[in-house]
């Protein structure tokens, strides 16, 4: 268990300036342009996060799509396109029922499913996604592709991207908590292009916008500058959650880009996020990694390290009293 150094630190930040910014945000009329680059406005918190009242019963193996939508290994998927953008290559395919899937191949596939399951379990919107170790494809460059992350794309419309610094939830506890959780899972790729605004399609059960951190494959390894690693248990074990705690600010053991996102995170934000994560049972945490195709020894190591990081955050709930 790491010992977090507690120090005092003052920040040259004007309360009046912050109050003015918050008042502007409150009265601003949100304009949801295609890229969602708007001044912060009001939107229902349910578009970002919903209190998970059923957390203890959530199935982290099958996730939000349940077992009914899980791709079967004996199904032949029809190739409709190839994705060569970004770090991981992939394919666009259709299943026999006409559903469209975005398939990601490579080292991010496992991590993306496991992290997505954890985020969904604690109330953050996530796409329907599965890790499929064996599958067949018709009409593509290969008939027997590598294992892949299947993400359902035909159950929603993508309305655009959203920015961490300009969105309707700036300065709210759930948004800060989302940053904390991504930091705890060593997601070093917190770029705007990885965030999507989902809208419902005809016949969809979803009727409102959903703000989703969609691409979370740059996780579960080491955060480094400028580019971290992915899906590596040894490197994930090498970093803790926190380096130090000040009166109203925490310093994360986070060495990647996007440091500016961590500047307003308070000890209370960290404790809130870790309280949510701590509600996951050992079985659920194991199921999240089992859904990503990890072996039992690796699942146990990931879970153990995550529990250690959660405990770091929970310790901020009852800080030691200062002597005078």
PDB file of C-alpha atoms in Angstrom:
ATOM      1  CA  UNK A   1       0.000   0.000   0.000  1.00  0.00           C
ATOM      2  CA  UNK A   2       1.473   3.329  -0.967  1.00  0.00           C
ATOM      3  CA  UNK A   3       1.548   6.207   1.509  1.00  0.00           C
ATOM      4  CA  UNK A   4       0.221   9.406   0.049  1.00  0.00           C
ATOM      5  CA  UNK A   5       2.141  12.511   1.056  1.00  0.00           C
ATOM      6  CA  UNK A   6      -0.210  15.184   2.430  1.00  0.00           C
ATOM      7  CA  UNK A   7       0.908  18.777   2.052  1.00  0.00           C
ATOM      8  CA  UNK A   8      -0.613  22.238   2.100  1.00  0.00           C
ATOM      9  CA  UNK A   9      -0.804  24.213  -1.070  1.00  0.00           C
ATOM     10  CA  UNK A  10      -2.492  27.443  -2.067  1.00  0.00           C
ATOM     11  CA  UNK A  11      -3.621  28.263  -5.564  1.00  0.00           C
ATOM     12  CA  UNK A  12      -3.775  31.817  -6.971  1.00  0.00           C
ATOM     13  CA  UNK A  13      -7.358  31.412  -8.084  1.00  0.00           C
ATOM     14  CA  UNK A  14      -9.980  34.129  -7.666  1.00  0.00           C
ATOM     15  CA  UNK A  15     -13.311  33.027  -6.220  1.00  0.00           C
ATOM     16  CA  UNK A  16     -15.061  35.951  -7.863  1.00  0.00           C
ATOM     17  CA  UNK A  17     -13.791  34.894 -11.289  1.00  0.00           C
ATOM     18  CA  UNK A  18     -15.005  31.340 -10.741  1.00  0.00           C
ATOM     19  CA  UNK A  19     -18.399  32.601  -9.541  1.00  0.00           C
ATOM     20  CA  UNK A  20     -18.729  34.778 -12.659  1.00  0.00           C
ATOM     21  CA  UNK A  21     -17.916  31.818 -14.917  1.00  0.00           C
ATOM     22  CA  UNK A  22     -20.486  29.645 -13.150  1.00  0.00           C
ATOM     23  CA  UNK A  23     -23.167  32.345 -13.515  1.00  0.00           C
ATOM     24  CA  UNK A  24     -22.450  32.646 -17.228  1.00  0.00           C
ATOM     25  CA  UNK A  25     -22.698  28.871 -17.557  1.00  0.00           C
ATOM     26  CA  UNK A  26     -26.035  28.821 -15.748  1.00  0.00           C
ATOM     27  CA  UNK A  27     -27.720  31.408 -17.927  1.00  0.00           C
ATOM     28  CA  UNK A  28     -26.181  30.325 -21.221  1.00  0.00           C
ATOM     29  CA  UNK A  29     -28.534  28.669 -23.687  1.00  0.00           C
ATOM     30  CA  UNK A  30     -26.909  25.413 -24.815  1.00  0.00           C
ATOM     31  CA  UNK A  31     -26.342  25.139 -28.548  1.00  0.00           C
ATOM     32  CA  UNK A  32     -25.585  21.556 -29.450  1.00  0.00           C
ATOM     33  CA  UNK A  33     -23.534  21.986 -32.606  1.00  0.00           C
ATOM     34  CA  UNK A  34     -22.150  18.990 -34.388  1.00  0.00           C
ATOM     35  CA  UNK A  35     -18.906  18.989 -32.421  1.00  0.00           C
ATOM     36  CA  UNK A  36     -20.582  19.984 -29.115  1.00  0.00           C
ATOM     37  CA  UNK A  37     -18.058  22.814 -28.653  1.00  0.00           C
ATOM     38  CA  UNK A  38     -20.400  25.007 -26.623  1.00  0.00           C
ATOM     39  CA  UNK A  39     -20.104  27.018 -23.465  1.00  0.00           C
ATOM     40  CA  UNK A  40     -21.289  24.923 -20.524  1.00  0.00           C
ATOM     41  CA  UNK A  41     -25.056  24.956 -20.242  1.00  0.00           C
ATOM     42  CA  UNK A  42     -27.711  22.977 -18.472  1.00  0.00           C
ATOM     43  CA  UNK A  43     -28.650  19.440 -19.463  1.00  0.00           C
ATOM     44  CA  UNK A  44     -30.142  16.557 -17.485  1.00  0.00           C
ATOM     45  CA  UNK A  45     -27.431  14.741 -15.555  1.00  0.00           C
ATOM     46  CA  UNK A  46     -28.985  11.523 -16.853  1.00  0.00           C
ATOM     47  CA  UNK A  47     -27.405  12.275 -20.230  1.00  0.00           C
ATOM     48  CA  UNK A  48     -24.000  11.629 -18.640  1.00  0.00           C
ATOM     49  CA  UNK A  49     -24.597   9.519 -15.540  1.00  0.00           C
ATOM     50  CA  UNK A  50     -27.483   7.727 -13.833  1.00  0.00           C
ATOM     51  CA  UNK A  51     -27.312   6.630 -10.202  1.00  0.00           C
ATOM     52  CA  UNK A  52     -26.865   2.822 -10.455  1.00  0.00           C
ATOM     53  CA  UNK A  53     -29.536   1.703  -7.994  1.00  0.00           C
ATOM     54  CA  UNK A  54     -29.265  -1.836  -9.389  1.00  0.00           C
ATOM     55  CA  UNK A  55     -25.463  -1.948  -9.334  1.00  0.00           C
ATOM     56  CA  UNK A  56     -25.238  -5.114  -7.259  1.00  0.00           C
ATOM     57  CA  UNK A  57     -27.274  -7.049  -9.827  1.00  0.00           C
ATOM     58  CA  UNK A  58     -25.616  -5.749 -13.007  1.00  0.00           C
ATOM     59  CA  UNK A  59     -24.133  -8.436 -15.219  1.00  0.00           C
ATOM     60  CA  UNK A  60     -20.606  -7.327 -16.069  1.00  0.00           C
ATOM     61  CA  UNK A  61     -19.919 -10.308 -18.276  1.00  0.00           C
ATOM     62  CA  UNK A  62     -22.581  -9.481 -20.884  1.00  0.00           C
ATOM     63  CA  UNK A  63     -22.882  -5.768 -20.109  1.00  0.00           C
ATOM     64  CA  UNK A  64     -25.581  -3.367 -21.370  1.00  0.00           C
ATOM     65  CA  UNK A  65     -26.479  -5.553 -24.362  1.00  0.00           C
ATOM     66  CA  UNK A  66     -27.102  -8.657 -22.277  1.00  0.00           C
ATOM     67  CA  UNK A  67     -26.647 -12.180 -23.566  1.00  0.00           C
ATOM     68  CA  UNK A  68     -29.234 -11.752 -26.339  1.00  0.00           C
ATOM     69  CA  UNK A  69     -27.029  -9.473 -28.462  1.00  0.00           C
ATOM     70  CA  UNK A  70     -23.721 -11.229 -27.848  1.00  0.00           C
ATOM     71  CA  UNK A  71     -22.116 -12.242 -31.195  1.00  0.00           C
ATOM     72  CA  UNK A  72     -21.833 -16.012 -31.592  1.00  0.00           C
ATOM     73  CA  UNK A  73     -18.606 -17.657 -32.665  1.00  0.00           C
ATOM     74  CA  UNK A  74     -20.466 -19.836 -35.188  1.00  0.00           C
ATOM     75  CA  UNK A  75     -21.989 -16.788 -36.941  1.00  0.00           C
ATOM     76  CA  UNK A  76     -20.571 -15.597 -40.243  1.00  0.00           C
ATOM     77  CA  UNK A  77     -20.449 -11.809 -40.436  1.00  0.00           C
ATOM     78  CA  UNK A  78     -20.570  -9.969 -43.745  1.00  0.00           C
ATOM     79  CA  UNK A  79     -17.718  -7.553 -44.391  1.00  0.00           C
ATOM     80  CA  UNK A  80     -18.875  -4.039 -45.343  1.00  0.00           C
ATOM     81  CA  UNK A  81     -15.730  -1.963 -44.854  1.00  0.00           C
ATOM     82  CA  UNK A  82     -12.283  -1.682 -43.309  1.00  0.00           C
ATOM     83  CA  UNK A  83     -11.142   0.844 -40.710  1.00  0.00           C
ATOM     84  CA  UNK A  84      -7.457   1.769 -40.919  1.00  0.00           C
ATOM     85  CA  UNK A  85      -7.635   4.915 -38.761  1.00  0.00           C
ATOM     86  CA  UNK A  86      -6.090   5.184 -35.321  1.00  0.00           C
ATOM     87  CA  UNK A  87      -3.864   2.753 -33.486  1.00  0.00           C
ATOM     88  CA  UNK A  88      -5.984  -0.360 -33.993  1.00  0.00           C
ATOM     89  CA  UNK A  89      -7.290  -1.572 -37.315  1.00  0.00           C
ATOM     90  CA  UNK A  90     -10.754  -2.974 -37.682  1.00  0.00           C
ATOM     91  CA  UNK A  91     -13.731  -3.888 -39.801  1.00  0.00           C
ATOM     92  CA  UNK A  92     -17.333  -2.863 -40.308  1.00  0.00           C
ATOM     93  CA  UNK A  93     -19.556  -5.936 -40.497  1.00  0.00           C
ATOM     94  CA  UNK A  94     -23.214  -6.991 -40.484  1.00  0.00           C
ATOM     95  CA  UNK A  95     -24.673 -10.004 -38.744  1.00  0.00           C
ATOM     96  CA  UNK A  96     -27.433 -12.182 -40.264  1.00  0.00           C
ATOM     97  CA  UNK A  97     -30.083 -10.067 -38.462  1.00  0.00           C
ATOM     98  CA  UNK A  98     -28.848  -6.932 -40.241  1.00  0.00           C
ATOM     99  CA  UNK A  99     -27.247  -5.376 -37.175  1.00  0.00           C
ATOM    100  CA  UNK A 100     -24.122  -3.330 -37.848  1.00  0.00           C
ATOM    101  CA  UNK A 101     -20.988  -3.843 -35.786  1.00  0.00           C
ATOM    102  CA  UNK A 102     -17.737  -1.916 -35.508  1.00  0.00           C
ATOM    103  CA  UNK A 103     -14.953  -4.456 -34.883  1.00  0.00           C
ATOM    104  CA  UNK A 104     -11.593  -3.434 -33.395  1.00  0.00           C
ATOM    105  CA  UNK A 105      -8.601  -5.754 -33.720  1.00  0.00           C
ATOM    106  CA  UNK A 106      -5.403  -5.550 -31.678  1.00  0.00           C
ATOM    107  CA  UNK A 107      -4.109  -4.853 -28.189  1.00  0.00           C
ATOM    108  CA  UNK A 108      -6.865  -2.360 -27.319  1.00  0.00           C
ATOM    109  CA  UNK A 109      -9.738  -4.798 -27.835  1.00  0.00           C
ATOM    110  CA  UNK A 110      -9.563  -6.566 -24.479  1.00  0.00           C
ATOM    111  CA  UNK A 111      -8.925  -3.451 -22.412  1.00  0.00           C
ATOM    112  CA  UNK A 112     -11.774  -1.576 -24.072  1.00  0.00           C
ATOM    113  CA  UNK A 113     -14.348  -4.194 -23.137  1.00  0.00           C
ATOM    114  CA  UNK A 114     -13.176  -4.531 -19.532  1.00  0.00           C
ATOM    115  CA  UNK A 115     -13.039  -0.764 -18.904  1.00  0.00           C
ATOM    116  CA  UNK A 116     -16.368  -0.224 -20.670  1.00  0.00           C
ATOM    117  CA  UNK A 117     -18.018  -2.786 -18.396  1.00  0.00           C
ATOM    118  CA  UNK A 118     -16.734  -1.021 -15.275  1.00  0.00           C
ATOM    119  CA  UNK A 119     -17.913   2.402 -16.443  1.00  0.00           C
ATOM    120  CA  UNK A 120     -21.347   1.038 -17.359  1.00  0.00           C
ATOM    121  CA  UNK A 121     -21.724  -0.769 -14.037  1.00  0.00           C
ATOM    122  CA  UNK A 122     -21.337   2.420 -12.011  1.00  0.00           C
ATOM    123  CA  UNK A 123     -23.808   4.448 -14.047  1.00  0.00           C
ATOM    124  CA  UNK A 124     -21.969   5.933 -17.041  1.00  0.00           C
ATOM    125  CA  UNK A 125     -23.416   5.355 -20.503  1.00  0.00           C
ATOM    126  CA  UNK A 126     -21.519   2.862 -22.620  1.00  0.00           C
ATOM    127  CA  UNK A 127     -22.135   1.225 -25.995  1.00  0.00           C
ATOM    128  CA  UNK A 128     -23.140  -2.388 -26.417  1.00  0.00           C
ATOM    129  CA  UNK A 129     -19.797  -4.158 -26.837  1.00  0.00           C
ATOM    130  CA  UNK A 130     -18.333  -7.658 -26.581  1.00  0.00           C
ATOM    131  CA  UNK A 131     -14.956  -9.327 -26.933  1.00  0.00           C
ATOM    132  CA  UNK A 132     -15.151 -12.164 -29.468  1.00  0.00           C
ATOM    133  CA  UNK A 133     -12.074 -14.426 -29.540  1.00  0.00           C
ATOM    134  CA  UNK A 134     -13.142 -16.510 -32.570  1.00  0.00           C
ATOM    135  CA  UNK A 135     -15.346 -15.430 -35.438  1.00  0.00           C
ATOM    136  CA  UNK A 136     -15.754 -15.687 -39.205  1.00  0.00           C
ATOM    137  CA  UNK A 137     -16.103 -13.026 -41.865  1.00  0.00           C
ATOM    138  CA  UNK A 138     -17.371 -13.291 -45.429  1.00  0.00           C
ATOM    139  CA  UNK A 139     -16.142 -11.002 -48.210  1.00  0.00           C
ATOM    140  CA  UNK A 140     -13.302  -9.347 -46.328  1.00  0.00           C
ATOM    141  CA  UNK A 141      -9.515  -9.567 -46.505  1.00  0.00           C
ATOM    142  CA  UNK A 142      -9.551 -12.706 -44.344  1.00  0.00           C
ATOM    143  CA  UNK A 143     -12.164 -15.292 -43.448  1.00  0.00           C
ATOM    144  CA  UNK A 144     -10.797 -15.935 -39.956  1.00  0.00           C
ATOM    145  CA  UNK A 145      -9.893 -12.566 -38.408  1.00  0.00           C
ATOM    146  CA  UNK A 146      -8.057 -12.081 -35.109  1.00  0.00           C
ATOM    147  CA  UNK A 147     -10.038 -11.693 -31.882  1.00  0.00           C
ATOM    148  CA  UNK A 148     -11.913  -8.441 -31.791  1.00  0.00           C
ATOM    149  CA  UNK A 149     -14.023  -5.995 -29.857  1.00  0.00           C
ATOM    150  CA  UNK A 150     -17.509  -5.924 -31.396  1.00  0.00           C
ATOM    151  CA  UNK A 151     -19.343  -2.635 -30.781  1.00  0.00           C
ATOM    152  CA  UNK A 152     -22.952  -2.332 -31.936  1.00  0.00           C
ATOM    153  CA  UNK A 153     -23.315   0.735 -34.172  1.00  0.00           C
ATOM    154  CA  UNK A 154     -26.848   0.357 -35.528  1.00  0.00           C
ATOM    155  CA  UNK A 155     -28.675   1.029 -32.238  1.00  0.00           C
ATOM    156  CA  UNK A 156     -27.821   4.739 -32.098  1.00  0.00           C
ATOM    157  CA  UNK A 157     -26.953   7.807 -34.128  1.00  0.00           C
ATOM    158  CA  UNK A 158     -23.698   9.631 -33.496  1.00  0.00           C
ATOM    159  CA  UNK A 159     -24.491  13.324 -33.089  1.00  0.00           C
ATOM    160  CA  UNK A 160     -20.905  14.490 -32.688  1.00  0.00           C
ATOM    161  CA  UNK A 161     -17.974  14.655 -30.290  1.00  0.00           C
ATOM    162  CA  UNK A 162     -17.877  16.300 -26.878  1.00  0.00           C
ATOM    163  CA  UNK A 163     -15.050  18.026 -25.087  1.00  0.00           C
ATOM    164  CA  UNK A 164     -14.002  17.412 -21.479  1.00  0.00           C
ATOM    165  CA  UNK A 165     -13.660  21.160 -20.914  1.00  0.00           C
ATOM    166  CA  UNK A 166     -16.767  22.358 -22.789  1.00  0.00           C
ATOM    167  CA  UNK A 167     -19.904  20.368 -22.076  1.00  0.00           C
ATOM    168  CA  UNK A 168     -23.119  20.740 -20.062  1.00  0.00           C
ATOM    169  CA  UNK A 169     -21.640  19.013 -16.976  1.00  0.00           C
ATOM    170  CA  UNK A 170     -18.527  21.093 -16.265  1.00  0.00           C
ATOM    171  CA  UNK A 171     -17.723  21.352 -12.525  1.00  0.00           C
ATOM    172  CA  UNK A 172     -20.185  18.608 -11.549  1.00  0.00           C
ATOM    173  CA  UNK A 173     -19.255  15.719  -9.299  1.00  0.00           C
ATOM    174  CA  UNK A 174     -20.175  12.991 -11.859  1.00  0.00           C
ATOM    175  CA  UNK A 175     -17.960  14.556 -14.545  1.00  0.00           C
ATOM    176  CA  UNK A 176     -15.063  14.878 -12.110  1.00  0.00           C
ATOM    177  CA  UNK A 177     -15.727  11.300 -11.030  1.00  0.00           C
ATOM    178  CA  UNK A 178     -15.573  10.123 -14.631  1.00  0.00           C
ATOM    179  CA  UNK A 179     -12.138  11.712 -14.967  1.00  0.00           C
ATOM    180  CA  UNK A 180     -11.002  10.071 -11.720  1.00  0.00           C
ATOM    181  CA  UNK A 181     -12.151   6.630 -12.827  1.00  0.00           C
ATOM    182  CA  UNK A 182     -10.426   6.912 -16.199  1.00  0.00           C
ATOM    183  CA  UNK A 183      -7.292   8.014 -14.346  1.00  0.00           C
ATOM    184  CA  UNK A 184      -7.547   5.090 -11.932  1.00  0.00           C
ATOM    185  CA  UNK A 185      -7.754   2.713 -14.916  1.00  0.00           C
ATOM    186  CA  UNK A 186      -4.744   4.455 -16.510  1.00  0.00           C
ATOM    187  CA  UNK A 187      -6.593   5.687 -19.565  1.00  0.00           C
ATOM    188  CA  UNK A 188      -4.010   8.068 -21.010  1.00  0.00           C
ATOM    189  CA  UNK A 189      -5.900   8.881 -24.236  1.00  0.00           C
ATOM    190  CA  UNK A 190      -8.543  11.335 -23.033  1.00  0.00           C
ATOM    191  CA  UNK A 191      -8.860  13.166 -26.328  1.00  0.00           C
ATOM    192  CA  UNK A 192     -12.099  14.766 -27.469  1.00  0.00           C
ATOM    193  CA  UNK A 193     -12.217  12.517 -30.535  1.00  0.00           C
ATOM    194  CA  UNK A 194     -12.764   9.517 -28.243  1.00  0.00           C
ATOM    195  CA  UNK A 195     -15.958  11.014 -26.800  1.00  0.00           C
ATOM    196  CA  UNK A 196     -19.299  10.745 -28.583  1.00  0.00           C
ATOM    197  CA  UNK A 197     -22.822  12.061 -28.190  1.00  0.00           C
ATOM    198  CA  UNK A 198     -25.321   9.301 -28.937  1.00  0.00           C
ATOM    199  CA  UNK A 199     -28.896   9.801 -30.027  1.00  0.00           C
ATOM    200  CA  UNK A 200     -31.613   7.200 -30.439  1.00  0.00           C
ATOM    201  CA  UNK A 201     -32.659   5.600 -33.696  1.00  0.00           C
ATOM    202  CA  UNK A 202     -36.114   4.556 -34.826  1.00  0.00           C
ATOM    203  CA  UNK A 203     -37.300   1.827 -32.512  1.00  0.00           C
ATOM    204  CA  UNK A 204     -34.512   2.438 -30.009  1.00  0.00           C
ATOM    205  CA  UNK A 205     -35.313   2.334 -26.299  1.00  0.00           C
ATOM    206  CA  UNK A 206     -33.044   5.356 -25.769  1.00  0.00           C
ATOM    207  CA  UNK A 207     -34.933   8.620 -26.270  1.00  0.00           C
ATOM    208  CA  UNK A 208     -32.414  11.172 -25.010  1.00  0.00           C
ATOM    209  CA  UNK A 209     -28.841  12.145 -25.706  1.00  0.00           C
ATOM    210  CA  UNK A 210     -26.089  10.141 -24.077  1.00  0.00           C
ATOM    211  CA  UNK A 211     -22.611  11.525 -23.495  1.00  0.00           C
ATOM    212  CA  UNK A 212     -20.270   8.554 -23.887  1.00  0.00           C
ATOM    213  CA  UNK A 213     -16.545   8.019 -23.427  1.00  0.00           C
ATOM    214  CA  UNK A 214     -16.543   5.620 -26.331  1.00  0.00           C
ATOM    215  CA  UNK A 215     -12.917   4.598 -27.015  1.00  0.00           C
ATOM    216  CA  UNK A 216     -11.237   3.493 -23.796  1.00  0.00           C
ATOM    217  CA  UNK A 217      -8.696   1.024 -25.195  1.00  0.00           C
ATOM    218  CA  UNK A 218      -5.727   3.175 -24.180  1.00  0.00           C
ATOM    219  CA  UNK A 219      -6.041   1.833 -20.632  1.00  0.00           C
ATOM    220  CA  UNK A 220      -4.847  -0.807 -18.186  1.00  0.00           C
ATOM    221  CA  UNK A 221      -1.115  -0.289 -18.667  1.00  0.00           C
ATOM    222  CA  UNK A 222       1.193   2.701 -18.024  1.00  0.00           C
ATOM    223  CA  UNK A 223       0.517   6.396 -18.479  1.00  0.00           C
ATOM    224  CA  UNK A 224       3.494   8.082 -20.139  1.00  0.00           C
ATOM    225  CA  UNK A 225       4.262  11.236 -22.085  1.00  0.00           C
ATOM    226  CA  UNK A 226       3.347  11.665 -24.863  1.00  0.00           C
ATOM    227  CA  UNK A 227       1.949   8.189 -25.533  1.00  0.00           C
ATOM    228  CA  UNK A 228       1.295   5.499 -22.950  1.00  0.00           C
ATOM    229  CA  UNK A 229       0.974   1.754 -23.261  1.00  0.00           C
ATOM    230  CA  UNK A 230      -2.066  -0.480 -23.476  1.00  0.00           C
ATOM    231  CA  UNK A 231      -3.334  -3.649 -21.883  1.00  0.00           C
ATOM    232  CA  UNK A 232      -0.234  -4.702 -19.906  1.00  0.00           C
ATOM    233  CA  UNK A 233      -0.685  -5.995 -16.375  1.00  0.00           C
ATOM    234  CA  UNK A 234       2.948  -5.534 -15.313  1.00  0.00           C
ATOM    235  CA  UNK A 235       2.916  -1.889 -16.348  1.00  0.00           C
ATOM    236  CA  UNK A 236      -0.522  -1.315 -14.828  1.00  0.00           C
ATOM    237  CA  UNK A 237       0.770  -2.622 -11.502  1.00  0.00           C
ATOM    238  CA  UNK A 238       3.696  -0.167 -11.590  1.00  0.00           C
ATOM    239  CA  UNK A 239       1.577   2.950 -10.923  1.00  0.00           C
ATOM    240  CA  UNK A 240      -0.595   4.014  -8.021  1.00  0.00           C
ATOM    241  CA  UNK A 241      -3.569   6.346  -8.031  1.00  0.00           C
ATOM    242  CA  UNK A 242      -2.165   9.260  -6.019  1.00  0.00           C
ATOM    243  CA  UNK A 243       1.174  10.913  -5.346  1.00  0.00           C
ATOM    244  CA  UNK A 244       0.129  13.556  -2.837  1.00  0.00           C
ATOM    245  CA  UNK A 245      -2.906  15.263  -1.364  1.00  0.00           C
ATOM    246  CA  UNK A 246      -3.205  18.958  -0.604  1.00  0.00           C
ATOM    247  CA  UNK A 247      -5.977  20.676   1.326  1.00  0.00           C
ATOM    248  CA  UNK A 248      -8.279  20.991  -1.689  1.00  0.00           C
ATOM    249  CA  UNK A 249      -6.339  19.308  -4.471  1.00  0.00           C
ATOM    250  CA  UNK A 250      -4.873  15.927  -5.309  1.00  0.00           C
ATOM    251  CA  UNK A 251      -1.806  15.070  -7.347  1.00  0.00           C
ATOM    252  CA  UNK A 252      -2.305  11.881  -9.332  1.00  0.00           C
ATOM    253  CA  UNK A 253       0.351   9.352 -10.249  1.00  0.00           C
ATOM    254  CA  UNK A 254      -0.591  10.121 -13.838  1.00  0.00           C
ATOM    255  CA  UNK A 255       2.173  10.830 -16.341  1.00  0.00           C
ATOM    256  CA  UNK A 256       0.290  11.275 -19.601  1.00  0.00           C
ATOM    257  CA  UNK A 257      -1.165  14.155 -21.550  1.00  0.00           C
ATOM    258  CA  UNK A 258      -4.334  15.953 -20.423  1.00  0.00           C
ATOM    259  CA  UNK A 259      -2.875  17.058 -17.085  1.00  0.00           C
ATOM    260  CA  UNK A 260      -5.096  20.135 -17.298  1.00  0.00           C
ATOM    261  CA  UNK A 261      -8.157  17.929 -16.741  1.00  0.00           C
ATOM    262  CA  UNK A 262      -6.886  16.980 -13.290  1.00  0.00           C
ATOM    263  CA  UNK A 263      -6.377  20.500 -11.954  1.00  0.00           C
ATOM    264  CA  UNK A 264      -9.854  20.947 -10.442  1.00  0.00           C
ATOM    265  CA  UNK A 265     -10.232  17.461  -8.978  1.00  0.00           C
ATOM    266  CA  UNK A 266     -10.736  17.576  -5.208  1.00  0.00           C
ATOM    267  CA  UNK A 267     -10.185  14.863  -2.574  1.00  0.00           C
ATOM    268  CA  UNK A 268     -13.989  14.637  -2.276  1.00  0.00           C
ATOM    269  CA  UNK A 269     -14.253  13.919  -6.019  1.00  0.00           C
ATOM    270  CA  UNK A 270     -11.746  11.087  -5.702  1.00  0.00           C
ATOM    271  CA  UNK A 271     -13.516   9.618  -2.673  1.00  0.00           C
ATOM    272  CA  UNK A 272     -16.909   9.804  -4.435  1.00  0.00           C
ATOM    273  CA  UNK A 273     -15.613   7.944  -7.495  1.00  0.00           C
ATOM    274  CA  UNK A 274     -13.848   5.305  -5.415  1.00  0.00           C
ATOM    275  CA  UNK A 275     -16.973   4.804  -3.320  1.00  0.00           C
ATOM    276  CA  UNK A 276     -18.850   3.977  -6.518  1.00  0.00           C
ATOM    277  CA  UNK A 277     -16.171   1.536  -7.636  1.00  0.00           C
ATOM    278  CA  UNK A 278     -16.013  -0.054  -4.194  1.00  0.00           C
ATOM    279  CA  UNK A 279     -19.643  -1.110  -4.568  1.00  0.00           C
ATOM    280  CA  UNK A 280     -18.587  -3.592  -7.254  1.00  0.00           C
ATOM    281  CA  UNK A 281     -18.375  -7.112  -5.888  1.00  0.00           C
ATOM    282  CA  UNK A 282     -15.331  -9.291  -6.474  1.00  0.00           C
ATOM    283  CA  UNK A 283     -17.457 -11.390  -8.803  1.00  0.00           C
ATOM    284  CA  UNK A 284     -18.497  -8.388 -10.854  1.00  0.00           C
ATOM    285  CA  UNK A 285     -14.944  -7.105 -11.173  1.00  0.00           C
ATOM    286  CA  UNK A 286     -13.811 -10.550 -12.257  1.00  0.00           C
ATOM    287  CA  UNK A 287     -16.658 -10.734 -14.786  1.00  0.00           C
ATOM    288  CA  UNK A 288     -15.595  -7.404 -16.327  1.00  0.00           C
ATOM    289  CA  UNK A 289     -12.173  -8.860 -17.132  1.00  0.00           C
ATOM    290  CA  UNK A 290     -13.588 -12.243 -18.049  1.00  0.00           C
ATOM    291  CA  UNK A 291     -15.720 -10.389 -20.618  1.00  0.00           C
ATOM    292  CA  UNK A 292     -12.442  -9.066 -22.055  1.00  0.00           C
ATOM    293  CA  UNK A 293     -11.067 -12.575 -22.515  1.00  0.00           C
ATOM    294  CA  UNK A 294      -8.413 -12.402 -19.790  1.00  0.00           C
ATOM    295  CA  UNK A 295      -7.092 -15.546 -18.110  1.00  0.00           C
ATOM    296  CA  UNK A 296      -7.887 -16.115 -14.437  1.00  0.00           C
ATOM    297  CA  UNK A 297      -4.388 -15.227 -13.112  1.00  0.00           C
ATOM    298  CA  UNK A 298      -4.367 -11.949 -15.061  1.00  0.00           C
ATOM    299  CA  UNK A 299      -7.923 -11.137 -13.963  1.00  0.00           C
ATOM    300  CA  UNK A 300      -6.903 -11.577 -10.344  1.00  0.00           C
ATOM    301  CA  UNK A 301      -3.900  -9.277 -10.712  1.00  0.00           C
ATOM    302  CA  UNK A 302      -5.933  -6.520 -12.370  1.00  0.00           C
ATOM    303  CA  UNK A 303      -8.621  -6.776  -9.689  1.00  0.00           C
ATOM    304  CA  UNK A 304      -6.075  -6.685  -6.872  1.00  0.00           C
ATOM    305  CA  UNK A 305      -4.396  -3.544  -8.219  1.00  0.00           C
ATOM    306  CA  UNK A 306      -7.739  -1.828  -8.824  1.00  0.00           C
ATOM    307  CA  UNK A 307      -8.809  -2.611  -5.251  1.00  0.00           C
ATOM    308  CA  UNK A 308      -5.558  -1.087  -4.002  1.00  0.00           C
ATOM    309  CA  UNK A 309      -6.215   2.104  -5.963  1.00  0.00           C
ATOM    310  CA  UNK A 310      -9.804   2.244  -4.736  1.00  0.00           C
ATOM    311  CA  UNK A 311      -8.531   2.042  -1.163  1.00  0.00           C
ATOM    312  CA  UNK A 312      -6.202   4.988  -1.807  1.00  0.00           C
ATOM    313  CA  UNK A 313      -9.232   7.044  -2.774  1.00  0.00           C
ATOM    314  CA  UNK A 314     -11.409   5.857   0.094  1.00  0.00           C
ATOM    315  CA  UNK A 315      -8.781   6.972   2.584  1.00  0.00           C
ATOM    316  CA  UNK A 316      -9.509  10.558   1.541  1.00  0.00           C
ATOM    317  CA  UNK A 317     -12.984  10.344   3.090  1.00  0.00           C
ATOM    318  CA  UNK A 318     -11.580  10.542   6.616  1.00  0.00           C
ATOM    319  CA  UNK A 319      -8.334  12.509   6.455  1.00  0.00           C
ATOM    320  CA  UNK A 320      -6.241  12.570   9.657  1.00  0.00           C
ATOM    321  CA  UNK A 321      -6.769  15.563  11.911  1.00  0.00           C
ATOM    322  CA  UNK A 322      -4.084  18.207  11.886  1.00  0.00           C
ATOM    323  CA  UNK A 323      -2.284  19.000  15.093  1.00  0.00           C
ATOM    324  CA  UNK A 324      -2.212  22.660  16.195  1.00  0.00           C
TER     325      UNK A 324
END
